[in-house]
CSV table of C-alpha atoms and ligand atoms in Angstrom, one decimal:
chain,number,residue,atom,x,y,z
A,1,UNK,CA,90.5,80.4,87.0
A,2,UNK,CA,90.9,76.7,85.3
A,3,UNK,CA,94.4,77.9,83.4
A,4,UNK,CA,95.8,78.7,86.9
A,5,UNK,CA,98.3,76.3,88.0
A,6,UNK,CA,101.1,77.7,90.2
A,7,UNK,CA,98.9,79.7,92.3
A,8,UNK,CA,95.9,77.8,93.4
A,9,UNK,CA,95.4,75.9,96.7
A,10,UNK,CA,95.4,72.2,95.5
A,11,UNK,CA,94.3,71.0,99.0
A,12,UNK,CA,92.9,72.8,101.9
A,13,UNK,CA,96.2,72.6,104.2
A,14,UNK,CA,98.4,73.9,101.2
A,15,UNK,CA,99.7,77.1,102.1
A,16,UNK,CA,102.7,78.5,100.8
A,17,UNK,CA,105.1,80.3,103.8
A,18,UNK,CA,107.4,83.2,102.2
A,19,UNK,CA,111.1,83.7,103.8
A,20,UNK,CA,111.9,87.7,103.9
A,21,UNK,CA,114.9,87.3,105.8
A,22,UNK,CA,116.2,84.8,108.2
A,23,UNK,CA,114.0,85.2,111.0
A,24,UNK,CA,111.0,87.0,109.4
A,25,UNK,CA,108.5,85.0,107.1
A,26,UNK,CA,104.8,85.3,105.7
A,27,UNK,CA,101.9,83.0,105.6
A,28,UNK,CA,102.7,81.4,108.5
A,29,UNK,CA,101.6,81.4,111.8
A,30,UNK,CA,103.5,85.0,112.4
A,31,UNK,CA,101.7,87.7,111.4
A,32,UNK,CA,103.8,90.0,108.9
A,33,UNK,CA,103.6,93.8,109.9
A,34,UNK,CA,104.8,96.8,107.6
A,35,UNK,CA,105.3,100.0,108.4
A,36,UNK,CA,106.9,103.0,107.0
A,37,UNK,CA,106.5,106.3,104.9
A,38,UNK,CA,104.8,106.3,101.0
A,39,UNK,CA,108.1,107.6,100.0
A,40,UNK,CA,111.8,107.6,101.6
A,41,UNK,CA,112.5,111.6,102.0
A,42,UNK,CA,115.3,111.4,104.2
A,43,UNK,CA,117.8,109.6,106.2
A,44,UNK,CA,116.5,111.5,109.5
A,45,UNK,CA,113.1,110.3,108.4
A,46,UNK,CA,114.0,106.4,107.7
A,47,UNK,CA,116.0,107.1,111.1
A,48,UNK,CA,112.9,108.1,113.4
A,49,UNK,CA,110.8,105.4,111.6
A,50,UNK,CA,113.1,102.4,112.6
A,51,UNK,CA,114.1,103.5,115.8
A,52,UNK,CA,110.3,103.9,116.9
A,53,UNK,CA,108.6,100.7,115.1
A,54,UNK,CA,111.4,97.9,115.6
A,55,UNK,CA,110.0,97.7,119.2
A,56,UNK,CA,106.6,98.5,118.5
A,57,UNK,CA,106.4,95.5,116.8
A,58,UNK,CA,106.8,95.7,113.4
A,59,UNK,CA,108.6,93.1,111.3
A,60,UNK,CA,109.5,95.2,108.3
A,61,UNK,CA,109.8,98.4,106.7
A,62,UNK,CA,108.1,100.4,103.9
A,63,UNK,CA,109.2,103.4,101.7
A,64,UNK,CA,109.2,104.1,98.2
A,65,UNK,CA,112.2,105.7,96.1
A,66,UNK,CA,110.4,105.1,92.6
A,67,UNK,CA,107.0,106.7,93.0
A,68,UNK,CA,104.3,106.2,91.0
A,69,UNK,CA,102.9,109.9,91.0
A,70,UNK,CA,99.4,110.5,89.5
A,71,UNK,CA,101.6,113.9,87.8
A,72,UNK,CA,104.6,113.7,86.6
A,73,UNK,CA,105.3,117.2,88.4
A,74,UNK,CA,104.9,115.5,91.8
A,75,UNK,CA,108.0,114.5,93.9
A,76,UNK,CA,109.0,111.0,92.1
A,77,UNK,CA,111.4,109.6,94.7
A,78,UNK,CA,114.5,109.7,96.1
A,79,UNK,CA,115.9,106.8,93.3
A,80,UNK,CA,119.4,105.4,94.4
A,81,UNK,CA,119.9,107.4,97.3
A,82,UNK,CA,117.0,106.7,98.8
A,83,UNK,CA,117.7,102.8,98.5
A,84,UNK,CA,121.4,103.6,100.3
A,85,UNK,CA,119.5,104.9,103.3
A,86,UNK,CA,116.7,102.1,103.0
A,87,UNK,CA,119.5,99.6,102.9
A,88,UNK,CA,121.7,101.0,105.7
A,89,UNK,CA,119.1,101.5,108.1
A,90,UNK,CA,117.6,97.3,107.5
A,91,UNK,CA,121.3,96.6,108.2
A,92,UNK,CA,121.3,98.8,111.7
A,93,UNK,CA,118.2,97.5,112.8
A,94,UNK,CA,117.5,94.1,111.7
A,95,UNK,CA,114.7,95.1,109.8
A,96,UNK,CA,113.9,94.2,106.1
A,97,UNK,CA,112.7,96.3,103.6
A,98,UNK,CA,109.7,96.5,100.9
A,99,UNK,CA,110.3,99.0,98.5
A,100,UNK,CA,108.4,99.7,94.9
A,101,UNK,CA,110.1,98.4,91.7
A,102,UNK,CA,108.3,100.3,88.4
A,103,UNK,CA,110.7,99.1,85.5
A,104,UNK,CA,112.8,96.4,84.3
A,105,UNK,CA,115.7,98.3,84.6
A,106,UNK,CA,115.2,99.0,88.6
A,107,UNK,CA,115.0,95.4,89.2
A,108,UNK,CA,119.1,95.3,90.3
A,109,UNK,CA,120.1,97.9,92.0
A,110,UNK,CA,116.9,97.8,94.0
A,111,UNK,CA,117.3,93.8,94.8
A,112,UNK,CA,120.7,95.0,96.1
A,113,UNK,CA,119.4,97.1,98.8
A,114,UNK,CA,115.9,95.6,99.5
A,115,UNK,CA,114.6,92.2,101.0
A,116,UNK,CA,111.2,92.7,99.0
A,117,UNK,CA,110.1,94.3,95.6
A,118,UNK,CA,106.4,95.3,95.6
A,119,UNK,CA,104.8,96.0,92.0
A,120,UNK,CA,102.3,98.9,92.7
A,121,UNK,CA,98.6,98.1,91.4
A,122,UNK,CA,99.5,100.4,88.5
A,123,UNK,CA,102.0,97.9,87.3
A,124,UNK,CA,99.9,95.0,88.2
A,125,UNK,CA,99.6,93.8,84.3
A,126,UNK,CA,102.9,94.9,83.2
A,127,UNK,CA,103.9,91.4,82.0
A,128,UNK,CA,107.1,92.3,81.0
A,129,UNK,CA,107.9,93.4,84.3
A,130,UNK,CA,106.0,90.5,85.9
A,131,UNK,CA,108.2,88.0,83.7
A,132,UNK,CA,111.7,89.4,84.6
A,133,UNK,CA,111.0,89.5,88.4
A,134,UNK,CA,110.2,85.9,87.8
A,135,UNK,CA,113.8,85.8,87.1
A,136,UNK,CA,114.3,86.8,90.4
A,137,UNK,CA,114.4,84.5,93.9
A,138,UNK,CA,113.7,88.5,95.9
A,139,UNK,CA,109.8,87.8,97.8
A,140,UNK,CA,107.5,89.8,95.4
A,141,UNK,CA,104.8,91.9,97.2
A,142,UNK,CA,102.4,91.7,94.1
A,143,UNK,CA,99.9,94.8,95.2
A,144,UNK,CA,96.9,94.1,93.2
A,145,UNK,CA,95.1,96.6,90.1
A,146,UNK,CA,93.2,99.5,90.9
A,147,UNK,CA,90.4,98.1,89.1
A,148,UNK,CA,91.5,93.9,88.9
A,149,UNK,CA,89.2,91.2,88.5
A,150,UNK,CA,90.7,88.0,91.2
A,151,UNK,CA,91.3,86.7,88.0
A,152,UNK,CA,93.3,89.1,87.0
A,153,UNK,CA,94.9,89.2,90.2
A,154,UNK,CA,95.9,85.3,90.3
A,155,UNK,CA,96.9,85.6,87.0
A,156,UNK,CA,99.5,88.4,87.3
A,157,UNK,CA,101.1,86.4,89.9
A,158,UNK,CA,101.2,83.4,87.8
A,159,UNK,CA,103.3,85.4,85.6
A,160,UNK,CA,105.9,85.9,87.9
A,161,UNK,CA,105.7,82.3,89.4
A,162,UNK,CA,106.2,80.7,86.0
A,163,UNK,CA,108.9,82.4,85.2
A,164,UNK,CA,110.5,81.1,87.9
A,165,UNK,CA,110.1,82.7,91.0
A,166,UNK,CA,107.5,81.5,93.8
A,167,UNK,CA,108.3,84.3,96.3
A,168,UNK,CA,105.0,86.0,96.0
A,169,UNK,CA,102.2,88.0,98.2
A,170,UNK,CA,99.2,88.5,97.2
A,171,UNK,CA,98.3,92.4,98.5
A,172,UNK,CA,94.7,93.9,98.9
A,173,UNK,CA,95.2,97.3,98.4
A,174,UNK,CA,91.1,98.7,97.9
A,175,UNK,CA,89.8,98.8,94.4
A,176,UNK,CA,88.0,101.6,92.5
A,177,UNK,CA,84.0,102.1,93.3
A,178,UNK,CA,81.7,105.0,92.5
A,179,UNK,CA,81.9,106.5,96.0
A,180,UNK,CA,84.7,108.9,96.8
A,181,UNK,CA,84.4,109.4,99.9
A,182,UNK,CA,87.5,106.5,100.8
A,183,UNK,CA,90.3,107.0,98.4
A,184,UNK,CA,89.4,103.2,97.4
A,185,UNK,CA,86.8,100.1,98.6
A,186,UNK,CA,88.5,98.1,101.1
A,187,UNK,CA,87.7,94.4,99.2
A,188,UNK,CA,87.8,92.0,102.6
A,189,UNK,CA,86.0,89.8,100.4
A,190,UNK,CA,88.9,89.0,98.6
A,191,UNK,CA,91.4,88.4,101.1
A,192,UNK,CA,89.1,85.8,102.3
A,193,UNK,CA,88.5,84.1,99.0
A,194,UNK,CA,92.0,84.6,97.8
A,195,UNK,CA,93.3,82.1,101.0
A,196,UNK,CA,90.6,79.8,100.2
A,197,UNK,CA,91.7,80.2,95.7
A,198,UNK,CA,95.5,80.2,96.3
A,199,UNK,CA,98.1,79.1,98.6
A,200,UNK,CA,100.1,82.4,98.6
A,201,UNK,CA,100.2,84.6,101.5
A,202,UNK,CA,98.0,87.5,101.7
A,203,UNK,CA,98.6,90.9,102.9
A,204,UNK,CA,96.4,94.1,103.5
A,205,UNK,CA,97.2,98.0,102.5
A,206,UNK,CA,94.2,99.3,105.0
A,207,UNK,CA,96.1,102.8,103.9
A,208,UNK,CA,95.6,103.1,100.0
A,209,UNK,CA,92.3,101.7,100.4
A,210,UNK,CA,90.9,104.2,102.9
A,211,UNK,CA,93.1,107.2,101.9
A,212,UNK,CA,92.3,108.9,105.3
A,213,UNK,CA,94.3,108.2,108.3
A,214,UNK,CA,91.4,108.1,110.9
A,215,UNK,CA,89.7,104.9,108.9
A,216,UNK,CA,93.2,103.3,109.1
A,217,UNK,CA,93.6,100.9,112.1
A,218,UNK,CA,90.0,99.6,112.5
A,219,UNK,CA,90.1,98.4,108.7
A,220,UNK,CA,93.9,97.1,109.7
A,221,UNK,CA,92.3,95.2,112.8
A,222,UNK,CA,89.6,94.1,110.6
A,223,UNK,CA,91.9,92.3,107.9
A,224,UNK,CA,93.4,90.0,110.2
A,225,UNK,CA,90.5,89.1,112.0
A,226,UNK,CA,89.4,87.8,108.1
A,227,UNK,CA,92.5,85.9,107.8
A,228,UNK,CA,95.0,88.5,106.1
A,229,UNK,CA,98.4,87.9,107.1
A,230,UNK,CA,100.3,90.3,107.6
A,231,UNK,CA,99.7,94.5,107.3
A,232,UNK,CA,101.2,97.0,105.2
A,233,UNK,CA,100.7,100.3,106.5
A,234,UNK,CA,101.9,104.0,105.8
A,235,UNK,CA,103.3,105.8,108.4
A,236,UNK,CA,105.4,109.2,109.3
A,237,UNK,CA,107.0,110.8,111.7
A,238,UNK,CA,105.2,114.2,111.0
A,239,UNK,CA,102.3,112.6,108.9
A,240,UNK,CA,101.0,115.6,108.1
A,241,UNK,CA,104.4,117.2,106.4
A,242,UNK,CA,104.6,113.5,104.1
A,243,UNK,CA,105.6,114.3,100.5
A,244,UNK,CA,103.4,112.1,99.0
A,245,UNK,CA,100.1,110.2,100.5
A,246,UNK,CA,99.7,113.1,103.9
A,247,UNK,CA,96.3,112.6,104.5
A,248,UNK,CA,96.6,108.6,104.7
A,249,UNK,CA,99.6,108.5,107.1
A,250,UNK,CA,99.8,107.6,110.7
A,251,UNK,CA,101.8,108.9,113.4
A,252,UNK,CA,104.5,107.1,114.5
A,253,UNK,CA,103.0,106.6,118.1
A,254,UNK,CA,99.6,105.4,116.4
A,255,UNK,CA,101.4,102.5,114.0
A,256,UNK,CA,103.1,101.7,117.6
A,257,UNK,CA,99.6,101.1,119.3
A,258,UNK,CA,98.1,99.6,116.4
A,259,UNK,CA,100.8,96.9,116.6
A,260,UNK,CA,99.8,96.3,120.4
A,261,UNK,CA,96.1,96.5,119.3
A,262,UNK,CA,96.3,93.6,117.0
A,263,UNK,CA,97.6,91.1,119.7
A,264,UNK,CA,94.7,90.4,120.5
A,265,UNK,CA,93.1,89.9,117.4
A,266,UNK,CA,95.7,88.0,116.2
A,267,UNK,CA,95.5,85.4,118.8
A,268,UNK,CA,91.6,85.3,118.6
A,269,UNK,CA,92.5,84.1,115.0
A,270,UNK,CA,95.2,82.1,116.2
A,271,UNK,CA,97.8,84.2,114.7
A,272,UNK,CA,100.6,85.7,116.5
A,273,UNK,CA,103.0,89.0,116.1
A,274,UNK,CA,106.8,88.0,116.2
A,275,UNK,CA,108.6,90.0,119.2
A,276,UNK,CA,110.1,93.6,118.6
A,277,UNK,CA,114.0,94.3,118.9
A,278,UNK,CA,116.0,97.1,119.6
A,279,UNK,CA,119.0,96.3,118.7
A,280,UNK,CA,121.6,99.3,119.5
A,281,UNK,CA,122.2,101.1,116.0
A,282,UNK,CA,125.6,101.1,114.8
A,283,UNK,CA,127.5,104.0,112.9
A,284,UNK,CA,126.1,104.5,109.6
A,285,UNK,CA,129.1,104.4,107.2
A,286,UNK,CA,126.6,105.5,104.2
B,1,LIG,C1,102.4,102.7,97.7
B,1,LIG,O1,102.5,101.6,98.3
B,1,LIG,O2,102.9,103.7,98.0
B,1,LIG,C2,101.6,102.7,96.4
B,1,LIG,C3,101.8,103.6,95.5
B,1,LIG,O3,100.6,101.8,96.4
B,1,LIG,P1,99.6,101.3,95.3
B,1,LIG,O4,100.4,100.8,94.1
B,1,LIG,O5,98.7,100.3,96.0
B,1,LIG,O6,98.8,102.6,94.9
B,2,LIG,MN1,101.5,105.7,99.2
């Protein structure tokens, strides 16, 4: 780790806080909640998800319009229109939105609709993309390699921070082990050595790293209790009809009581979760 400059926590107190919108940071002392689909399918869908999680709390909002699909025969994502319906449903509910940039070419239009651009662990090491989002000032949710070393981790992030941009989250997504019987192995080990390494917020994807929806919120509840903070979670309103990731998703009633659940937790850690709104949805013009 000794090349690592940007990224690592020079004393113990340094930690970096992350602005995603005006009243909604990470690394702070609010925890940062995600929620929302693998993919956008739908302005119904983006509908039913904001209207049920603003109050539930969550602070933000997930869904993918540039999938990375295992085969290239599998639904790849809604593209533009997708980010029009991502876009106008942040503006109706005061929500911001995390959405999956894969290429170079993405990086504009989708900065133009979203508040956060997450690399997927399968572009974790594409340093080409790494450098021009380091070109950006948009928060980076850097989701880390199916198989990454920390190193490897802290590096890719250093990438994007020395190029320019310091707006990044560290995201422990599960990693690749020999038993299949999670999707991925949930690597709490990190998270906790990753706060103590770098100064950068650090999130947790309970989701791709359990792949089944019943492991879900105990693994959620047990990533803040190791210092994580903030959650990114998939979640659907008919979880089982999902395009893409069905098996992982939650209802949208069970993100709703996993949000309540983690109050506690959260102040046990002396963390809390930022209020819920419901504002009253204007007319979408989109
Ligand atoms: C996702 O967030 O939907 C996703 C594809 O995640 P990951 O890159 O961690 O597999
Ligand atoms: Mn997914």
């Amino acid at each position: 780790m000794q090349k690592a400059k940007l990224t690592l926590k020079v004393d113990p107190s340094h930690q970096s806080v992350v602005r995603i919108s005006d009243t909604v940071t990470v690394g702070g002392q609010d925890l940062w909640i995600v929620g929302g689909p693998c993919a956008v399918e739908g302005r119904d869908q983006m509908e039913a998800v904001a209207q049920r999680l603003a109050i539930a709390p969550i602070q933000s909002i997930r869904g993918g319009v540039y999938k990375p699909r295992t085969s290239p025969y599998d639904f790849q994502g809604m593209g533009l229109d997708g980010l029009k319906i991502l876009a106008d449903v942040r503006d109706r509910y005061g929500l911001p939105v995390v959405t999956e940039v894969m290429a170079i070419s993405q990086i504009e239009a989708i900065a133009a609709h979203a508040d956060v651009l997450q690399v997927g662990s399968r572009n974790m090491q594409n340093f080409d993309l790494l450098k021009a989002l380091g070109q950006t000032h948009k928060p980076i949710l850097l989701k880390r390699g199916l198989a990454a070393t920390l190193e490897e981790f802290v590096m890719a992030a250093e990438y994007i921070m020395a190029h320019g941009n310091p707006n990044v989250i560290l995201c422990e997504r599960g990693i690749r082990s020999f038993d299949s019987y999670t999707r991925n192995v949930l690597d709490l080990g990190a998270v906790v050595a990753l706060k103590q390494i770098t100064h950068l917020p650090v999130i947790v994807d309970p989701s791709h790293a359990a792949g089944k929806r019943e492991l879900v919120p105990n693994l959620a509840r047990a990533a803040v209790a190791a210092g994580a903070d903030g959650l990114i979670v998939e979640c659907h309103p008919q979880p089982e009809q999902s395009v893409s990731d069905a098996r992982q998703a939650l209802s949208l009633d069970d993100m709703a009581a996993l949000a309540q659940s983690l109050k506690a937790i959260a102040t046990a850690v002396n963390r809390s979760i930022p209020a819920g709104v419901a504002p009253a949805p204007r007319l979408s013009l989109v």
